[in-house]
CSV table of C-alpha atoms in Angstrom, one decimal:
chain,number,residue,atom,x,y,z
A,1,UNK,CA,45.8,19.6,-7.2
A,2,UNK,CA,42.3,19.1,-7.8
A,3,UNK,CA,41.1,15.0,-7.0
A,4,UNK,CA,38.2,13.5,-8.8
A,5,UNK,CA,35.2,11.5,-6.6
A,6,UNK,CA,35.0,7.8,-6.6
A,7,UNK,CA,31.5,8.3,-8.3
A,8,UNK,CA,33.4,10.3,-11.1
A,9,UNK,CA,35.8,7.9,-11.4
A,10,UNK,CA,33.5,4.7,-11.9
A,11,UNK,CA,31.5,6.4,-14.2
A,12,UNK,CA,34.6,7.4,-16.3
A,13,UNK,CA,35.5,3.3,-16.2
A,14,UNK,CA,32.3,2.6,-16.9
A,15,UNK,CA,32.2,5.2,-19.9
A,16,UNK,CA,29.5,7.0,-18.9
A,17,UNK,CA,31.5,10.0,-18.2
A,18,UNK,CA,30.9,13.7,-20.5
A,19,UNK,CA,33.4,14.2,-23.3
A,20,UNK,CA,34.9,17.4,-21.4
A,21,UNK,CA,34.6,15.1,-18.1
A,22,UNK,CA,36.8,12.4,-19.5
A,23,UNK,CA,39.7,14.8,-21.1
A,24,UNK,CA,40.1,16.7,-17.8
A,25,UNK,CA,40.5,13.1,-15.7
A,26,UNK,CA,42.2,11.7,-18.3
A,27,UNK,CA,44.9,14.6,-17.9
A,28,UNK,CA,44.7,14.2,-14.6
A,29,UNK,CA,46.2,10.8,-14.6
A,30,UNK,CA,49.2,11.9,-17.4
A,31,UNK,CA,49.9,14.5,-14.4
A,32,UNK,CA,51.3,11.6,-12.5
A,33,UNK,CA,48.6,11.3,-9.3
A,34,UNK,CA,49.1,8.0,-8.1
A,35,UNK,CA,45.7,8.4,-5.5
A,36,UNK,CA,43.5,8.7,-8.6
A,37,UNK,CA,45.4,6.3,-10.7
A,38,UNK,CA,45.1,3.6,-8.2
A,39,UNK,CA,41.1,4.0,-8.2
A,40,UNK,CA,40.9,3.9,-11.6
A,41,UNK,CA,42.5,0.5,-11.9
A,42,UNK,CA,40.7,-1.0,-8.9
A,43,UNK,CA,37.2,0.1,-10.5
A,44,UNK,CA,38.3,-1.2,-13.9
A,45,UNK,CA,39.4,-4.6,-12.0
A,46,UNK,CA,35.7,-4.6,-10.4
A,47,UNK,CA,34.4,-3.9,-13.9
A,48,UNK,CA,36.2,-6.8,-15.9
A,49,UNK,CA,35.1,-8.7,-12.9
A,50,UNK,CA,31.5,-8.0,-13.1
A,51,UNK,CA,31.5,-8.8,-16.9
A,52,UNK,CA,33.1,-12.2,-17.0
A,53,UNK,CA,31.0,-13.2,-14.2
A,54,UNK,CA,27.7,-12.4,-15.8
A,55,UNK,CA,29.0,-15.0,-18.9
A,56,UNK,CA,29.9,-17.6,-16.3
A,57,UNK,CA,27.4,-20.2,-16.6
A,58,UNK,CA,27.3,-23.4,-14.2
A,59,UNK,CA,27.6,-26.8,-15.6
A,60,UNK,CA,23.8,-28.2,-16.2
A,61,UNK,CA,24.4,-31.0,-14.4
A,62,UNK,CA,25.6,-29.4,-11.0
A,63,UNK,CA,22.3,-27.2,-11.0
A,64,UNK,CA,20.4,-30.7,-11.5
A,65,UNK,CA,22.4,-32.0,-8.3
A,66,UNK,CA,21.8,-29.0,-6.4
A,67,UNK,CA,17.9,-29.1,-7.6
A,68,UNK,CA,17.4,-32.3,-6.3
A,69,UNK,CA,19.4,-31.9,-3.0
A,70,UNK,CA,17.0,-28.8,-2.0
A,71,UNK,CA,14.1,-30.6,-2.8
A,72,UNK,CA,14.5,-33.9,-0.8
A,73,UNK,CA,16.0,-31.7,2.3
A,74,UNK,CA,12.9,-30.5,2.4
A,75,UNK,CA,13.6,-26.8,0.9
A,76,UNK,CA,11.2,-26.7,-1.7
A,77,UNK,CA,8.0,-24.3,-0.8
A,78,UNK,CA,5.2,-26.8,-0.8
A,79,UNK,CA,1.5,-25.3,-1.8
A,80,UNK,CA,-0.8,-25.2,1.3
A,81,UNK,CA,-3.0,-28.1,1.1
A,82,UNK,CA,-6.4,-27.5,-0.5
A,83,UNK,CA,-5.2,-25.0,-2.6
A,84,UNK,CA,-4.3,-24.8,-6.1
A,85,UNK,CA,-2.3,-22.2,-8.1
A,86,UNK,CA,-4.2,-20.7,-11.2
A,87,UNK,CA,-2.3,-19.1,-14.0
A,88,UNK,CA,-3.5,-17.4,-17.2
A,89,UNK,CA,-1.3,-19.0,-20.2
A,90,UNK,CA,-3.8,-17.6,-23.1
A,91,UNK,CA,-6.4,-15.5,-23.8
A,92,UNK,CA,-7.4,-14.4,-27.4
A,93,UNK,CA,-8.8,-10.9,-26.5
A,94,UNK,CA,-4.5,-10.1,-25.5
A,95,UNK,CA,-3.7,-11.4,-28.8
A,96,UNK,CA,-3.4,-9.5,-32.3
A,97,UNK,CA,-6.8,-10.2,-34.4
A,98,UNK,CA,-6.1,-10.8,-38.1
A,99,UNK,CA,-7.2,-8.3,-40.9
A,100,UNK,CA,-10.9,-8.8,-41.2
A,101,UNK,CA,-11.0,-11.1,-38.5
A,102,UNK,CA,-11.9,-8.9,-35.5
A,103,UNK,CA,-15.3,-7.7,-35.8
A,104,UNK,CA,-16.4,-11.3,-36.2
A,105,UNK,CA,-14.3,-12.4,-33.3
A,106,UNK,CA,-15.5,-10.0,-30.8
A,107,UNK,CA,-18.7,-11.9,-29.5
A,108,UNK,CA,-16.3,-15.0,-28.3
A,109,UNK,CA,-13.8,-15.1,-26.0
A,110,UNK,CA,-11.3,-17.8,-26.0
A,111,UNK,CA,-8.8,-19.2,-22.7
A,112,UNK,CA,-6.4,-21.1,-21.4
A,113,UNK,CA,-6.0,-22.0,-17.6
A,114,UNK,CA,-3.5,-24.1,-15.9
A,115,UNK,CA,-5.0,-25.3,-12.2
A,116,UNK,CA,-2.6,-28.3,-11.4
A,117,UNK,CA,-3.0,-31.0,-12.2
A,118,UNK,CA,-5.2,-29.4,-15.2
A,119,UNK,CA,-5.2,-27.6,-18.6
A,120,UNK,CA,-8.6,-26.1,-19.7
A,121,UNK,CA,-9.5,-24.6,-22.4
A,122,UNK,CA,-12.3,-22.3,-22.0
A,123,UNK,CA,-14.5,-20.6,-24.7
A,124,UNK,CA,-17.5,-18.2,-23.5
A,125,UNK,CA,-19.5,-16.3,-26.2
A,126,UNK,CA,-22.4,-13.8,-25.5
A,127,UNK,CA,-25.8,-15.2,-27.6
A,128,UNK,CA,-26.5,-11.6,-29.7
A,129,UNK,CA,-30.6,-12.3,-28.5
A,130,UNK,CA,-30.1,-12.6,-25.0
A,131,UNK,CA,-28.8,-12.0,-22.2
A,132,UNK,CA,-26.9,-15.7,-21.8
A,133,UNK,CA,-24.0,-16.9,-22.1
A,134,UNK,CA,-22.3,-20.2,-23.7
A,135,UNK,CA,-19.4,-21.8,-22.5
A,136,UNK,CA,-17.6,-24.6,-23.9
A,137,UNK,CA,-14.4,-26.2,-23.0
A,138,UNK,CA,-12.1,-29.3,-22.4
A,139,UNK,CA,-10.0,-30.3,-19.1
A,140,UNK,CA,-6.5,-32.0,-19.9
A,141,UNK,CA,-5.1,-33.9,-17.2
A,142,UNK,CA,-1.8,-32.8,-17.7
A,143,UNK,CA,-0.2,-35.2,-14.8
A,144,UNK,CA,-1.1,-37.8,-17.6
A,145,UNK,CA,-1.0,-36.6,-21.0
A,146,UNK,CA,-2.7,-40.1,-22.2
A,147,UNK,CA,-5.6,-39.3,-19.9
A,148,UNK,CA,-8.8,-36.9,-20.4
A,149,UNK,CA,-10.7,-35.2,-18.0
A,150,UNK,CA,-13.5,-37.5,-19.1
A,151,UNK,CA,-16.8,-38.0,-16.8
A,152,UNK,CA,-15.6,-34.8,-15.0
A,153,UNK,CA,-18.7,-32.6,-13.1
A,154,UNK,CA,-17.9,-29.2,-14.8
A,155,UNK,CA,-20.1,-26.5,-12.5
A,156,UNK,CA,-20.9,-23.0,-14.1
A,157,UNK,CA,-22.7,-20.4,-11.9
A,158,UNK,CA,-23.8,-16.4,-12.5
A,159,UNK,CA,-23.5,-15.8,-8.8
A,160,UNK,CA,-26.6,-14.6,-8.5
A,161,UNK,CA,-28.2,-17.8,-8.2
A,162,UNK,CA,-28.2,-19.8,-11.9
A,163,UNK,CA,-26.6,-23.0,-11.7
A,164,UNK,CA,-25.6,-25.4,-14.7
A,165,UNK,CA,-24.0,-28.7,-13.7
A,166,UNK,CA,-22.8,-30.5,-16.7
A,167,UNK,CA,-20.6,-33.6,-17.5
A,168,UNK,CA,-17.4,-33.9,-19.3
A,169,UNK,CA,-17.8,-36.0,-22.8
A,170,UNK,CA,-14.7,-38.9,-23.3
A,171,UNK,CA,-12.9,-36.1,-25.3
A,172,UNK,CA,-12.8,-34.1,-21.9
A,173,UNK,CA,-14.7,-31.5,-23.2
A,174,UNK,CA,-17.8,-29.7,-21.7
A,175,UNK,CA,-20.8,-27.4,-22.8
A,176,UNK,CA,-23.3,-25.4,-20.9
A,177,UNK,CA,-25.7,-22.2,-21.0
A,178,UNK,CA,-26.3,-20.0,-18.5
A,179,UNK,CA,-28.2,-16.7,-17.6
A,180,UNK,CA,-25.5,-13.2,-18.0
A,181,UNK,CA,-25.3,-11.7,-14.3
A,182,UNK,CA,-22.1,-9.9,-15.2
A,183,UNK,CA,-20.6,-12.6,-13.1
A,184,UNK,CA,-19.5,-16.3,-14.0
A,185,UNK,CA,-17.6,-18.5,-12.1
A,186,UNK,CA,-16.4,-22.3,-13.4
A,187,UNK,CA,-15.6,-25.3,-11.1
A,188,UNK,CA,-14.9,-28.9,-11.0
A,189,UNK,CA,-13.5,-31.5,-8.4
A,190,UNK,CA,-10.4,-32.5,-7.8
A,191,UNK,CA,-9.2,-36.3,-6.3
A,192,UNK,CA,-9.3,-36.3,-2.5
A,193,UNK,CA,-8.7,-32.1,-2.5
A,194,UNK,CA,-11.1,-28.9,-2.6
A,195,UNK,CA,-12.9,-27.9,-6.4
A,196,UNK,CA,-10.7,-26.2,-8.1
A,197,UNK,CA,-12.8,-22.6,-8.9
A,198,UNK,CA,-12.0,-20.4,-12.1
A,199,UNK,CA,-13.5,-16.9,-11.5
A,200,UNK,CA,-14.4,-15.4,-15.3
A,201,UNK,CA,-15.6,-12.0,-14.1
A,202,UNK,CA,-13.2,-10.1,-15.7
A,203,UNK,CA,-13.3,-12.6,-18.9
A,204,UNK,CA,-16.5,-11.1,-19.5
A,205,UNK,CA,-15.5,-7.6,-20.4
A,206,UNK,CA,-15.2,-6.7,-24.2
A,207,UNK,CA,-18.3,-9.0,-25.1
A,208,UNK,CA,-21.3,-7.5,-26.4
A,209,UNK,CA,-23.8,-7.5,-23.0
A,210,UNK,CA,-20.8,-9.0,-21.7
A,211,UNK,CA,-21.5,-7.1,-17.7
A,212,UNK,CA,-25.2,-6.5,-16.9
């Protein structure tokens, strides 16, 4: 008597099996093979297993327990000191433009950057006659949502020597012109730590004159 493989036999429970593939083992079993039978009911056991574990959810207020246990035991990854995770959260050029709306769009380039404790929004458009740049923006404090990043130092350089120190207005926000290298690179101070330092490089591509 022929025996099928474990492999065979899981993919039959898990119904992956070939029409012709699942007649012949299903005939197989009617013939009375106890061996085969036996696998087949511990892989379908494994299988109902597998599916009413993947619905089992834990209470929300035994992952809140277990949140805060880690994190006062010291468990929690801590950021090395002076540095400062920077994440992407918008940019308009990965976004669908309207009908009609792109060919006006495409000499501005709109951003959002989170750099605890920050939010800014950053805007850079190419000037069509010249080679500069403008960039305008606002910082958030988002530790305190009631507070701006007013009377903030905003720093823009080109890299290649062009530097443009401006101040942030009550509202938080900030403007400033600067010479196109094909470089730009934004900073600003934080309390008692390093600047935090935004590299646009890459922000630059897609604008008309965007890279030199």
């Amino acid at each position: 008597m022929k025996h099928f493989t474990t492999a065979e036999w899981i993919d039959l429970v898990n119904q992956v099996a070939s029409t012709s593939q699942r007649k012949a083992m299903q005939e197989h079993l009617e013939s009375g093979c106890k061996r085969c039978t036996e696998t087949v009911e511990l892989w379908q056991k494994v299988r109902n297993m597998a599916a009413a574990e993947a619905s089992n959810q834990p209470p929300a207020d035994s992952v809140r327990v277990a949140k805060a246990s880690f994190a006062t035991s010291g468990w929690v990854a801590k950021p090395k000191k002076g540095r400062v995770l920077i994440e992407l959260l918008f940019d308009s050029f990965l976004q669908p433009a309207l009908a009609g709306s792109r060919s006006a769009a495409m000499g501005m380039r709109q951003m959002l950057y989170r750099a605890d404790p920050y939010q800014v929004d950053i805007q850079i458009e190419a000037k069509p006659e010249g080679h500069r740049l403008i960039v305008t923006g606002q910082l958030l404090d988002v530790s305190r949502p009631d507070v701006v990043g007013s009377e903030t130092q905003v720093t823009l350089s080109n890299r290649r020597g062009a530097i443009v120190h401006t101040m942030t207005n009550q509202f938080g926000e900030f403007r400033g012109e600067i010479e196109n290298s094909g470089d730009l690179e934004l900073s600003f101070p934080r309390p008692a730590e390093k600047p935090i330092v935004i590299s646009l490089r890459n922000a630059l591509d897609q604008l008309p004159g965007g890279k030199s």
